[in-house]
Amino acid sequence: MDHKTKLWMVFFFFSSATYCVVGKPQVPCLFIFGDSLSDSGNNNNLATDAKVNYRPYGIDFPAGPTGRFTNGRTSIDIITELLGFDHFIPPYANTHGADIVQGVNYASGAAGIRNETGTQLGPNISMGLQLQHHTDIVSQIAKKLGYDKVQQHLNKCLYYVNIGSNDFLNNYFLPQHYPTKGKYTTDQYAAALVQELSTYLKAIHGLGARKFSLVGLSLLGCVPHEISTHGKNDSRCIQEENNAALLFNDKLKPLVDHLNKELTDSKFIFINSAVIRLSQLKLQDLVKCCKVGSNGQCIPNTKPCKARNLHPFFDAFHPTEVVNKLSANLAYNAPAPSFAYPMDIGRLVKL
Ligand SMILES: *[C@@H]1O[C@H](CO)[C@@H](O)[C@H](O)[C@H]1NC(C)=O
Ligand SMILES: *[C@@H]1O[C@H](CO)[C@@H](O)[C@H](O)[C@H]1NC(C)=O
Ligand SMILES: *[C@@H]1O[C@H](CO)[C@@H](O)[C@H](O)[C@H]1NC(C)=O
């Protein structure tokens, strides 16, 4: 072996060592429900416009474009690392060669709590379908572990649920495609969404889940695409859409209290993404990094900005990795209950 090869091997060892975590993860398994904020490739083979397995997405991700809607890792990827996993959770659409016993990612770009959400972009994997996929995975895990052991295993997993943004962005606030805005006030709609989510959560609980991290909505009115399509003055956040997100969060937090009382064998926590986003005001200049098409996604093969650490948004919808990292750290290790209630993910997994 020549000197150069040895150096490369040493380099390879150290660069891969950052991915190698010594010891076991803090939970034996992690299941992820959600939308493009958590998707890691479930839409790649769907006939939907909501897919991004092309450059410049993934420019800062070791494997390049994977279907993640950002330049690097998603927030749940970073939480996965903080939990001590030595790999990212595989997407349901491609669990080939993966150990599903350690968890599966069902999240799908454009998905919502409601079945019709996001369907103007093509076929969808709504929360209801994600639950069906989980039912399928649970029966596969039961075959692997044995029916006597599967519940005990599933009880220890973390269930991360981050969904609802599209029920506003790709439903309620698109009255040209959906009738919901004519039928419900924003408050009624938020209540109906949280009610429907609650039904899904109880079904997931019925499949053995006991530790839930529920993620609230971020400031939807500050998403660049909303400002450019609905803004009257293109530098300011849309108040109506921010209010909608806050109304949703105001109902999700009491749901956490309610479920903790009703399901005494379980623990639910609420991650307040709106407060987390407000704490990132330094990055709040709302500048996106790539050139986007009318769908708000990066135009394929265009060159993104160089200073990705200084841009809060990668495309017109999705945060850059640097923002995801801040959000993940605050959800995992919250400095105050306003970020994570009644506890953060780091404490939840130690229960
Ligand atoms: C969206 O998903 C639902 C099932 O969850 C399905 O009934 C519907 O046909 C899908 N819509 C499209 C456009 O594929
Ligand atoms: C939504 O879709 C799921 C999965 O396809 C289905 O089981 C459920 O009945 C649907 N819900 C409504 C309200 O249509
Ligand atoms: C947009 O808002 C800024 C302040 O945020 C104000 O100075 C400017 O006049 C507004 N422009 C229009 C067209 O309303």
JSON list of C-alpha atoms in Angstrom, two decimals, residues 11-216:
[
{"chain": "A", "resi": 11, "resn": "PHE", "atom": "CA", "xyz": [-9.10, 10.07, 6.02]},
{"chain": "A", "resi": 12, "resn": "PHE", "atom": "CA", "xyz": [-11.91, 7.67, 5.15]},
{"chain": "A", "resi": 13, "resn": "PHE", "atom": "CA", "xyz": [-11.82, 6.17, 8.64]},
{"chain": "A", "resi": 14, "resn": "PHE", "atom": "CA", "xyz": [-12.19, 9.55, 10.32]},
{"chain": "A", "resi": 15, "resn": "SER", "atom": "CA", "xyz": [-14.80, 10.91, 7.96]},
{"chain": "A", "resi": 16, "resn": "SER", "atom": "CA", "xyz": [-16.92, 7.79, 8.31]},
{"chain": "A", "resi": 17, "resn": "ALA", "atom": "CA", "xyz": [-16.26, 7.75, 12.06]},
{"chain": "A", "resi": 18, "resn": "THR", "atom": "CA", "xyz": [-18.43, 10.83, 12.43]},
{"chain": "A", "resi": 19, "resn": "TYR", "atom": "CA", "xyz": [-21.34, 8.65, 11.26]},
{"chain": "A", "resi": 20, "resn": "CYS", "atom": "CA", "xyz": [-20.35, 5.74, 13.50]},
{"chain": "A", "resi": 21, "resn": "VAL", "atom": "CA", "xyz": [-21.80, 6.14, 16.93]},
{"chain": "A", "resi": 22, "resn": "VAL", "atom": "CA", "xyz": [-20.39, 3.90, 19.59]},
{"chain": "A", "resi": 23, "resn": "GLY", "atom": "CA", "xyz": [-23.01, 2.09, 21.60]},
{"chain": "A", "resi": 24, "resn": "LYS", "atom": "CA", "xyz": [-26.72, 1.66, 21.18]},
{"chain": "A", "resi": 25, "resn": "PRO", "atom": "CA", "xyz": [-29.16, 4.42, 20.16]},
{"chain": "A", "resi": 26, "resn": "GLN", "atom": "CA", "xyz": [-31.31, 5.86, 22.97]},
{"chain": "A", "resi": 27, "resn": "VAL", "atom": "CA", "xyz": [-34.39, 4.19, 21.49]},
{"chain": "A", "resi": 28, "resn": "PRO", "atom": "CA", "xyz": [-34.30, 0.90, 19.60]},
{"chain": "A", "resi": 29, "resn": "CYS", "atom": "CA", "xyz": [-36.43, 2.29, 16.80]},
{"chain": "A", "resi": 30, "resn": "LEU", "atom": "CA", "xyz": [-37.84, 5.45, 15.25]},
{"chain": "A", "resi": 31, "resn": "PHE", "atom": "CA", "xyz": [-40.93, 5.81, 13.07]},
{"chain": "A", "resi": 32, "resn": "ILE", "atom": "CA", "xyz": [-41.51, 9.01, 11.13]},
{"chain": "A", "resi": 33, "resn": "PHE", "atom": "CA", "xyz": [-44.84, 10.36, 9.85]},
{"chain": "A", "resi": 34, "resn": "GLY", "atom": "CA", "xyz": [-45.07, 13.61, 7.94]},
{"chain": "A", "resi": 35, "resn": "ASP", "atom": "CA", "xyz": [-44.52, 15.68, 4.84]},
{"chain": "A", "resi": 36, "resn": "SER", "atom": "CA", "xyz": [-41.65, 17.17, 2.83]},
{"chain": "A", "resi": 37, "resn": "LEU", "atom": "CA", "xyz": [-39.97, 18.45, 6.00]},
{"chain": "A", "resi": 38, "resn": "SER", "atom": "CA", "xyz": [-39.20, 14.81, 6.85]},
{"chain": "A", "resi": 39, "resn": "ASP", "atom": "CA", "xyz": [-39.45, 12.95, 3.52]},
{"chain": "A", "resi": 40, "resn": "SER", "atom": "CA", "xyz": [-36.28, 11.05, 2.60]},
{"chain": "A", "resi": 41, "resn": "GLY", "atom": "CA", "xyz": [-37.34, 9.65, -0.77]},
{"chain": "A", "resi": 42, "resn": "ASN", "atom": "CA", "xyz": [-40.91, 8.34, -0.54]},
{"chain": "A", "resi": 43, "resn": "ASN", "atom": "CA", "xyz": [-42.08, 10.43, -3.51]},
{"chain": "A", "resi": 44, "resn": "ASN", "atom": "CA", "xyz": [-39.22, 9.57, -5.88]},
{"chain": "A", "resi": 45, "resn": "ASN", "atom": "CA", "xyz": [-41.31, 7.11, -7.88]},
{"chain": "A", "resi": 46, "resn": "LEU", "atom": "CA", "xyz": [-44.66, 8.84, -7.50]},
{"chain": "A", "resi": 47, "resn": "ALA", "atom": "CA", "xyz": [-46.19, 10.74, -10.40]},
{"chain": "A", "resi": 48, "resn": "THR", "atom": "CA", "xyz": [-46.30, 13.91, -8.31]},
{"chain": "A", "resi": 49, "resn": "ASP", "atom": "CA", "xyz": [-44.71, 17.28, -8.86]},
{"chain": "A", "resi": 50, "resn": "ALA", "atom": "CA", "xyz": [-43.71, 17.21, -5.18]},
{"chain": "A", "resi": 51, "resn": "LYS", "atom": "CA", "xyz": [-40.45, 15.34, -5.57]},
{"chain": "A", "resi": 52, "resn": "VAL", "atom": "CA", "xyz": [-36.88, 16.54, -5.56]},
{"chain": "A", "resi": 53, "resn": "ASN", "atom": "CA", "xyz": [-34.52, 13.65, -6.31]},
{"chain": "A", "resi": 54, "resn": "TYR", "atom": "CA", "xyz": [-32.40, 15.90, -8.53]},
{"chain": "A", "resi": 55, "resn": "ARG", "atom": "CA", "xyz": [-29.66, 18.48, -8.17]},
{"chain": "A", "resi": 56, "resn": "PRO", "atom": "CA", "xyz": [-29.20, 20.92, -6.50]},
{"chain": "A", "resi": 57, "resn": "TYR", "atom": "CA", "xyz": [-31.14, 19.15, -3.69]},
{"chain": "A", "resi": 58, "resn": "GLY", "atom": "CA", "xyz": [-28.74, 17.14, -1.54]},
{"chain": "A", "resi": 59, "resn": "ILE", "atom": "CA", "xyz": [-25.72, 19.23, -2.55]},
{"chain": "A", "resi": 60, "resn": "ASP", "atom": "CA", "xyz": [-24.51, 19.04, 1.09]},
{"chain": "A", "resi": 61, "resn": "PHE", "atom": "CA", "xyz": [-25.72, 15.48, 1.71]},
{"chain": "A", "resi": 62, "resn": "PRO", "atom": "CA", "xyz": [-23.15, 12.68, 1.46]},
{"chain": "A", "resi": 63, "resn": "ALA", "atom": "CA", "xyz": [-25.32, 10.62, -0.94]},
{"chain": "A", "resi": 64, "resn": "GLY", "atom": "CA", "xyz": [-26.35, 13.63, -3.07]},
{"chain": "A", "resi": 65, "resn": "PRO", "atom": "CA", "xyz": [-30.01, 14.00, -4.13]},
{"chain": "A", "resi": 66, "resn": "THR", "atom": "CA", "xyz": [-32.11, 11.40, -2.29]},
{"chain": "A", "resi": 67, "resn": "GLY", "atom": "CA", "xyz": [-35.54, 13.00, -2.30]},
{"chain": "A", "resi": 68, "resn": "ARG", "atom": "CA", "xyz": [-34.83, 15.16, 0.77]},
{"chain": "A", "resi": 69, "resn": "PHE", "atom": "CA", "xyz": [-36.31, 18.63, 0.27]},
{"chain": "A", "resi": 70, "resn": "THR", "atom": "CA", "xyz": [-33.20, 20.51, 1.37]},
{"chain": "A", "resi": 71, "resn": "ASN", "atom": "CA", "xyz": [-29.49, 20.91, 0.68]},
{"chain": "A", "resi": 72, "resn": "GLY", "atom": "CA", "xyz": [-28.37, 18.53, 3.45]},
{"chain": "A", "resi": 73, "resn": "ARG", "atom": "CA", "xyz": [-29.99, 16.73, 6.34]},
{"chain": "A", "resi": 74, "resn": "THR", "atom": "CA", "xyz": [-33.58, 17.22, 7.40]},
{"chain": "A", "resi": 75, "resn": "SER", "atom": "CA", "xyz": [-34.44, 18.09, 10.97]},
{"chain": "A", "resi": 76, "resn": "ILE", "atom": "CA", "xyz": [-35.44, 14.49, 11.76]},
{"chain": "A", "resi": 77, "resn": "ASP", "atom": "CA", "xyz": [-32.18, 13.23, 10.20]},
{"chain": "A", "resi": 78, "resn": "ILE", "atom": "CA", "xyz": [-30.30, 15.36, 12.71]},
{"chain": "A", "resi": 79, "resn": "ILE", "atom": "CA", "xyz": [-32.54, 14.20, 15.57]},
{"chain": "A", "resi": 80, "resn": "THR", "atom": "CA", "xyz": [-31.83, 10.63, 14.41]},
{"chain": "A", "resi": 81, "resn": "GLU", "atom": "CA", "xyz": [-28.12, 11.33, 14.83]},
{"chain": "A", "resi": 82, "resn": "LEU", "atom": "CA", "xyz": [-28.66, 12.98, 18.22]},
{"chain": "A", "resi": 83, "resn": "LEU", "atom": "CA", "xyz": [-30.50, 9.81, 19.31]},
{"chain": "A", "resi": 84, "resn": "GLY", "atom": "CA", "xyz": [-27.35, 7.85, 18.52]},
{"chain": "A", "resi": 85, "resn": "PHE", "atom": "CA", "xyz": [-28.45, 5.93, 15.43]},
{"chain": "A", "resi": 86, "resn": "ASP", "atom": "CA", "xyz": [-25.60, 4.99, 13.12]},
{"chain": "A", "resi": 87, "resn": "HIS", "atom": "CA", "xyz": [-27.82, 5.30, 10.04]},
{"chain": "A", "resi": 88, "resn": "PHE", "atom": "CA", "xyz": [-30.74, 7.36, 8.81]},
{"chain": "A", "resi": 89, "resn": "ILE", "atom": "CA", "xyz": [-34.22, 5.83, 8.93]},
{"chain": "A", "resi": 90, "resn": "PRO", "atom": "CA", "xyz": [-35.06, 4.32, 5.51]},
{"chain": "A", "resi": 91, "resn": "PRO", "atom": "CA", "xyz": [-38.05, 5.57, 3.49]},
{"chain": "A", "resi": 92, "resn": "TYR", "atom": "CA", "xyz": [-40.98, 3.15, 3.28]},
{"chain": "A", "resi": 93, "resn": "ALA", "atom": "CA", "xyz": [-40.71, 3.28, -0.52]},
{"chain": "A", "resi": 94, "resn": "ASN", "atom": "CA", "xyz": [-37.26, 1.71, -0.34]},
{"chain": "A", "resi": 95, "resn": "THR", "atom": "CA", "xyz": [-36.50, -0.42, 2.69]},
{"chain": "A", "resi": 96, "resn": "HIS", "atom": "CA", "xyz": [-34.42, -2.75, 0.54]},
{"chain": "A", "resi": 97, "resn": "GLY", "atom": "CA", "xyz": [-31.49, -4.02, 2.59]},
{"chain": "A", "resi": 98, "resn": "ALA", "atom": "CA", "xyz": [-32.59, -1.97, 5.62]},
{"chain": "A", "resi": 99, "resn": "ASP", "atom": "CA", "xyz": [-33.42, -3.18, 9.11]},
{"chain": "A", "resi": 100, "resn": "ILE", "atom": "CA", "xyz": [-37.08, -2.17, 9.44]},
{"chain": "A", "resi": 101, "resn": "VAL", "atom": "CA", "xyz": [-37.05, -3.32, 13.08]},
{"chain": "A", "resi": 102, "resn": "GLN", "atom": "CA", "xyz": [-35.16, -0.07, 13.79]},
{"chain": "A", "resi": 103, "resn": "GLY", "atom": "CA", "xyz": [-37.82, 2.06, 12.14]},
{"chain": "A", "resi": 104, "resn": "VAL", "atom": "CA", "xyz": [-39.21, 3.35, 8.88]},
{"chain": "A", "resi": 105, "resn": "ASN", "atom": "CA", "xyz": [-39.86, 6.83, 7.49]},
{"chain": "A", "resi": 106, "resn": "TYR", "atom": "CA", "xyz": [-43.36, 7.19, 5.96]},
{"chain": "A", "resi": 107, "resn": "ALA", "atom": "CA", "xyz": [-43.21, 10.97, 5.37]},
{"chain": "A", "resi": 108, "resn": "SER", "atom": "CA", "xyz": [-44.20, 12.18, 1.92]},
{"chain": "A", "resi": 109, "resn": "GLY", "atom": "CA", "xyz": [-43.86, 15.60, 0.32]},
{"chain": "A", "resi": 110, "resn": "ALA", "atom": "CA", "xyz": [-47.20, 17.43, -0.12]},
{"chain": "A", "resi": 111, "resn": "ALA", "atom": "CA", "xyz": [-48.93, 15.06, 2.32]},
{"chain": "A", "resi": 112, "resn": "GLY", "atom": "CA", "xyz": [-51.45, 16.31, 4.81]},
{"chain": "A", "resi": 113, "resn": "ILE", "atom": "CA", "xyz": [-53.69, 15.13, 7.59]},
{"chain": "A", "resi": 114, "resn": "ARG", "atom": "CA", "xyz": [-56.58, 15.31, 5.13]},
{"chain": "A", "resi": 115, "resn": "ASN", "atom": "CA", "xyz": [-56.63, 12.84, 2.25]},
{"chain": "A", "resi": 116, "resn": "GLU", "atom": "CA", "xyz": [-57.22, 15.41, -0.47]},
{"chain": "A", "resi": 117, "resn": "THR", "atom": "CA", "xyz": [-54.39, 17.74, 0.62]},
{"chain": "A", "resi": 118, "resn": "GLY", "atom": "CA", "xyz": [-51.65, 18.21, -1.98]},
{"chain": "A", "resi": 119, "resn": "THR", "atom": "CA", "xyz": [-53.44, 16.18, -4.65]},
{"chain": "A", "resi": 120, "resn": "GLN", "atom": "CA", "xyz": [-53.35, 19.12, -7.07]},
{"chain": "A", "resi": 121, "resn": "LEU", "atom": "CA", "xyz": [-49.66, 18.15, -7.44]},
{"chain": "A", "resi": 122, "resn": "GLY", "atom": "CA", "xyz": [-50.42, 14.46, -8.12]},
{"chain": "A", "resi": 123, "resn": "PRO", "atom": "CA", "xyz": [-50.95, 11.28, -6.12]},
{"chain": "A", "resi": 124, "resn": "ASN", "atom": "CA", "xyz": [-50.35, 11.56, -2.43]},
{"chain": "A", "resi": 125, "resn": "ILE", "atom": "CA", "xyz": [-49.37, 9.58, 0.63]},
{"chain": "A", "resi": 126, "resn": "SER", "atom": "CA", "xyz": [-51.62, 11.24, 3.19]},
{"chain": "A", "resi": 127, "resn": "MET", "atom": "CA", "xyz": [-51.50, 10.56, 6.92]},
{"chain": "A", "resi": 128, "resn": "GLY", "atom": "CA", "xyz": [-54.16, 7.84, 6.45]},
{"chain": "A", "resi": 129, "resn": "LEU", "atom": "CA", "xyz": [-52.03, 6.03, 3.90]},
{"chain": "A", "resi": 130, "resn": "GLN", "atom": "CA", "xyz": [-48.93, 6.46, 6.08]},
{"chain": "A", "resi": 131, "resn": "LEU", "atom": "CA", "xyz": [-50.86, 4.73, 8.86]},
{"chain": "A", "resi": 132, "resn": "GLN", "atom": "CA", "xyz": [-51.70, 1.87, 6.47]},
{"chain": "A", "resi": 133, "resn": "HIS", "atom": "CA", "xyz": [-48.01, 1.59, 5.60]},
{"chain": "A", "resi": 134, "resn": "HIS", "atom": "CA", "xyz": [-47.16, 1.46, 9.29]},
{"chain": "A", "resi": 135, "resn": "THR", "atom": "CA", "xyz": [-49.72, -1.32, 9.80]},
{"chain": "A", "resi": 136, "resn": "ASP", "atom": "CA", "xyz": [-47.96, -3.25, 7.06]},
{"chain": "A", "resi": 137, "resn": "ILE", "atom": "CA", "xyz": [-44.51, -2.66, 8.61]},
{"chain": "A", "resi": 138, "resn": "VAL", "atom": "CA", "xyz": [-45.72, -3.67, 12.09]},
{"chain": "A", "resi": 139, "resn": "SER", "atom": "CA", "xyz": [-46.91, -7.01, 10.75]},
{"chain": "A", "resi": 140, "resn": "GLN", "atom": "CA", "xyz": [-43.55, -7.53, 8.99]},
{"chain": "A", "resi": 141, "resn": "ILE", "atom": "CA", "xyz": [-41.72, -6.74, 12.25]},
{"chain": "A", "resi": 142, "resn": "ALA", "atom": "CA", "xyz": [-44.03, -9.13, 14.13]},
{"chain": "A", "resi": 143, "resn": "LYS", "atom": "CA", "xyz": [-43.00, -11.91, 11.73]},
{"chain": "A", "resi": 144, "resn": "LYS", "atom": "CA", "xyz": [-39.34, -11.14, 12.36]},
{"chain": "A", "resi": 145, "resn": "LEU", "atom": "CA", "xyz": [-39.40, -10.77, 16.14]},
{"chain": "A", "resi": 146, "resn": "GLY", "atom": "CA", "xyz": [-42.28, -13.07, 16.98]},
{"chain": "A", "resi": 147, "resn": "TYR", "atom": "CA", "xyz": [-45.75, -11.98, 18.06]},
{"chain": "A", "resi": 148, "resn": "ASP", "atom": "CA", "xyz": [-44.87, -12.23, 21.75]},
{"chain": "A", "resi": 149, "resn": "LYS", "atom": "CA", "xyz": [-41.97, -9.77, 21.46]},
{"chain": "A", "resi": 150, "resn": "VAL", "atom": "CA", "xyz": [-43.24, -7.23, 18.96]},
{"chain": "A", "resi": 151, "resn": "GLN", "atom": "CA", "xyz": [-45.36, -5.10, 21.32]},
{"chain": "A", "resi": 152, "resn": "GLN", "atom": "CA", "xyz": [-42.56, -4.84, 23.88]},
{"chain": "A", "resi": 153, "resn": "HIS", "atom": "CA", "xyz": [-40.25, -3.65, 21.09]},
{"chain": "A", "resi": 154, "resn": "LEU", "atom": "CA", "xyz": [-42.70, -1.16, 19.56]},
{"chain": "A", "resi": 155, "resn": "ASN", "atom": "CA", "xyz": [-43.49, 0.32, 23.00]},
{"chain": "A", "resi": 156, "resn": "LYS", "atom": "CA", "xyz": [-39.89, 1.55, 23.28]},
{"chain": "A", "resi": 157, "resn": "CYS", "atom": "CA", "xyz": [-39.72, 3.32, 19.92]},
{"chain": "A", "resi": 158, "resn": "LEU", "atom": "CA", "xyz": [-40.02, 7.03, 19.27]},
{"chain": "A", "resi": 159, "resn": "TYR", "atom": "CA", "xyz": [-42.88, 8.09, 16.98]},
{"chain": "A", "resi": 160, "resn": "TYR", "atom": "CA", "xyz": [-42.24, 11.45, 15.35]},
{"chain": "A", "resi": 161, "resn": "VAL", "atom": "CA", "xyz": [-45.23, 13.15, 13.72]},
{"chain": "A", "resi": 162, "resn": "ASN", "atom": "CA", "xyz": [-44.70, 16.38, 11.79]},
{"chain": "A", "resi": 163, "resn": "ILE", "atom": "CA", "xyz": [-47.69, 17.04, 9.55]},
{"chain": "A", "resi": 164, "resn": "GLY", "atom": "CA", "xyz": [-50.28, 19.76, 8.87]},
{"chain": "A", "resi": 165, "resn": "SER", "atom": "CA", "xyz": [-48.44, 22.46, 6.92]},
{"chain": "A", "resi": 166, "resn": "ASN", "atom": "CA", "xyz": [-49.84, 21.22, 3.62]},
{"chain": "A", "resi": 167, "resn": "ASP", "atom": "CA", "xyz": [-53.38, 21.16, 4.94]},
{"chain": "A", "resi": 168, "resn": "PHE", "atom": "CA", "xyz": [-52.99, 24.93, 4.88]},
{"chain": "A", "resi": 169, "resn": "LEU", "atom": "CA", "xyz": [-50.45, 25.60, 2.10]},
{"chain": "A", "resi": 170, "resn": "ASN", "atom": "CA", "xyz": [-51.69, 22.92, -0.30]},
{"chain": "A", "resi": 171, "resn": "ASN", "atom": "CA", "xyz": [-55.36, 23.00, 0.65]},
{"chain": "A", "resi": 172, "resn": "TYR", "atom": "CA", "xyz": [-56.96, 25.79, 2.72]},
{"chain": "A", "resi": 173, "resn": "PHE", "atom": "CA", "xyz": [-54.96, 28.64, 1.20]},
{"chain": "A", "resi": 174, "resn": "LEU", "atom": "CA", "xyz": [-55.53, 27.37, -2.37]},
{"chain": "A", "resi": 175, "resn": "PRO", "atom": "CA", "xyz": [-59.26, 28.08, -2.73]},
{"chain": "A", "resi": 176, "resn": "GLN", "atom": "CA", "xyz": [-58.95, 27.71, -6.52]},
{"chain": "A", "resi": 177, "resn": "HIS", "atom": "CA", "xyz": [-58.29, 23.97, -5.91]},
{"chain": "A", "resi": 178, "resn": "TYR", "atom": "CA", "xyz": [-60.03, 23.17, -2.61]},
{"chain": "A", "resi": 179, "resn": "PRO", "atom": "CA", "xyz": [-63.38, 24.11, -1.06]},
{"chain": "A", "resi": 180, "resn": "THR", "atom": "CA", "xyz": [-62.23, 24.08, 2.60]},
{"chain": "A", "resi": 181, "resn": "LYS", "atom": "CA", "xyz": [-61.84, 27.84, 2.99]},
{"chain": "A", "resi": 182, "resn": "GLY", "atom": "CA", "xyz": [-65.45, 28.37, 2.00]},
{"chain": "A", "resi": 183, "resn": "LYS", "atom": "CA", "xyz": [-66.65, 25.73, 4.47]},
{"chain": "A", "resi": 184, "resn": "TYR", "atom": "CA", "xyz": [-64.63, 26.47, 7.60]},
{"chain": "A", "resi": 185, "resn": "THR", "atom": "CA", "xyz": [-63.30, 29.49, 9.44]},
{"chain": "A", "resi": 186, "resn": "THR", "atom": "CA", "xyz": [-59.57, 29.17, 10.10]},
{"chain": "A", "resi": 187, "resn": "ASP", "atom": "CA", "xyz": [-60.31, 28.30, 13.72]},
{"chain": "A", "resi": 188, "resn": "GLN", "atom": "CA", "xyz": [-62.85, 25.60, 12.78]},
{"chain": "A", "resi": 189, "resn": "TYR", "atom": "CA", "xyz": [-60.47, 24.18, 10.19]},
{"chain": "A", "resi": 190, "resn": "ALA", "atom": "CA", "xyz": [-57.55, 24.02, 12.66]},
{"chain": "A", "resi": 191, "resn": "ALA", "atom": "CA", "xyz": [-59.84, 22.27, 15.15]},
{"chain": "A", "resi": 192, "resn": "ALA", "atom": "CA", "xyz": [-61.00, 19.75, 12.53]},
{"chain": "A", "resi": 193, "resn": "LEU", "atom": "CA", "xyz": [-57.38, 19.02, 11.56]},
{"chain": "A", "resi": 194, "resn": "VAL", "atom": "CA", "xyz": [-56.25, 18.45, 15.14]},
{"chain": "A", "resi": 195, "resn": "GLN", "atom": "CA", "xyz": [-59.32, 16.27, 15.73]},
{"chain": "A", "resi": 196, "resn": "GLU", "atom": "CA", "xyz": [-58.51, 14.13, 12.68]},
{"chain": "A", "resi": 197, "resn": "LEU", "atom": "CA", "xyz": [-54.84, 13.94, 13.70]},
{"chain": "A", "resi": 198, "resn": "SER", "atom": "CA", "xyz": [-55.93, 12.76, 17.14]},
{"chain": "A", "resi": 199, "resn": "THR", "atom": "CA", "xyz": [-57.80, 9.82, 15.56]},
{"chain": "A", "resi": 200, "resn": "TYR", "atom": "CA", "xyz": [-54.65, 8.84, 13.66]},
{"chain": "A", "resi": 201, "resn": "LEU", "atom": "CA", "xyz": [-52.50, 9.12, 16.79]},
{"chain": "A", "resi": 202, "resn": "LYS", "atom": "CA", "xyz": [-54.84, 6.81, 18.67]},
{"chain": "A", "resi": 203, "resn": "ALA", "atom": "CA", "xyz": [-54.58, 4.29, 15.84]},
{"chain": "A", "resi": 204, "resn": "ILE", "atom": "CA", "xyz": [-50.76, 4.49, 15.99]},
{"chain": "A", "resi": 205, "resn": "HIS", "atom": "CA", "xyz": [-51.02, 4.00, 19.76]},
{"chain": "A", "resi": 206, "resn": "GLY", "atom": "CA", "xyz": [-53.18, 0.95, 19.05]},
{"chain": "A", "resi": 207, "resn": "LEU", "atom": "CA", "xyz": [-50.25, -0.45, 17.04]},
{"chain": "A", "resi": 208, "resn": "GLY", "atom": "CA", "xyz": [-47.95, -0.26, 20.06]},
{"chain": "A", "resi": 209, "resn": "ALA", "atom": "CA", "xyz": [-46.67, 3.33, 20.09]},
{"chain": "A", "resi": 210, "resn": "ARG", "atom": "CA", "xyz": [-46.08, 4.86, 23.54]},
{"chain": "A", "resi": 211, "resn": "LYS", "atom": "CA", "xyz": [-43.64, 7.76, 22.98]},
{"chain": "A", "resi": 212, "resn": "PHE", "atom": "CA", "xyz": [-44.87, 10.47, 20.64]},
{"chain": "A", "resi": 213, "resn": "SER", "atom": "CA", "xyz": [-43.21, 13.67, 19.54]},
{"chain": "A", "resi": 214, "resn": "LEU", "atom": "CA", "xyz": [-45.80, 15.90, 17.87]},
{"chain": "A", "resi": 215, "resn": "VAL", "atom": "CA", "xyz": [-44.40, 18.80, 15.91]},
{"chain": "A", "resi": 216, "resn": "GLY", "atom": "CA", "xyz": [-46.42, 21.99, 15.52]}
]
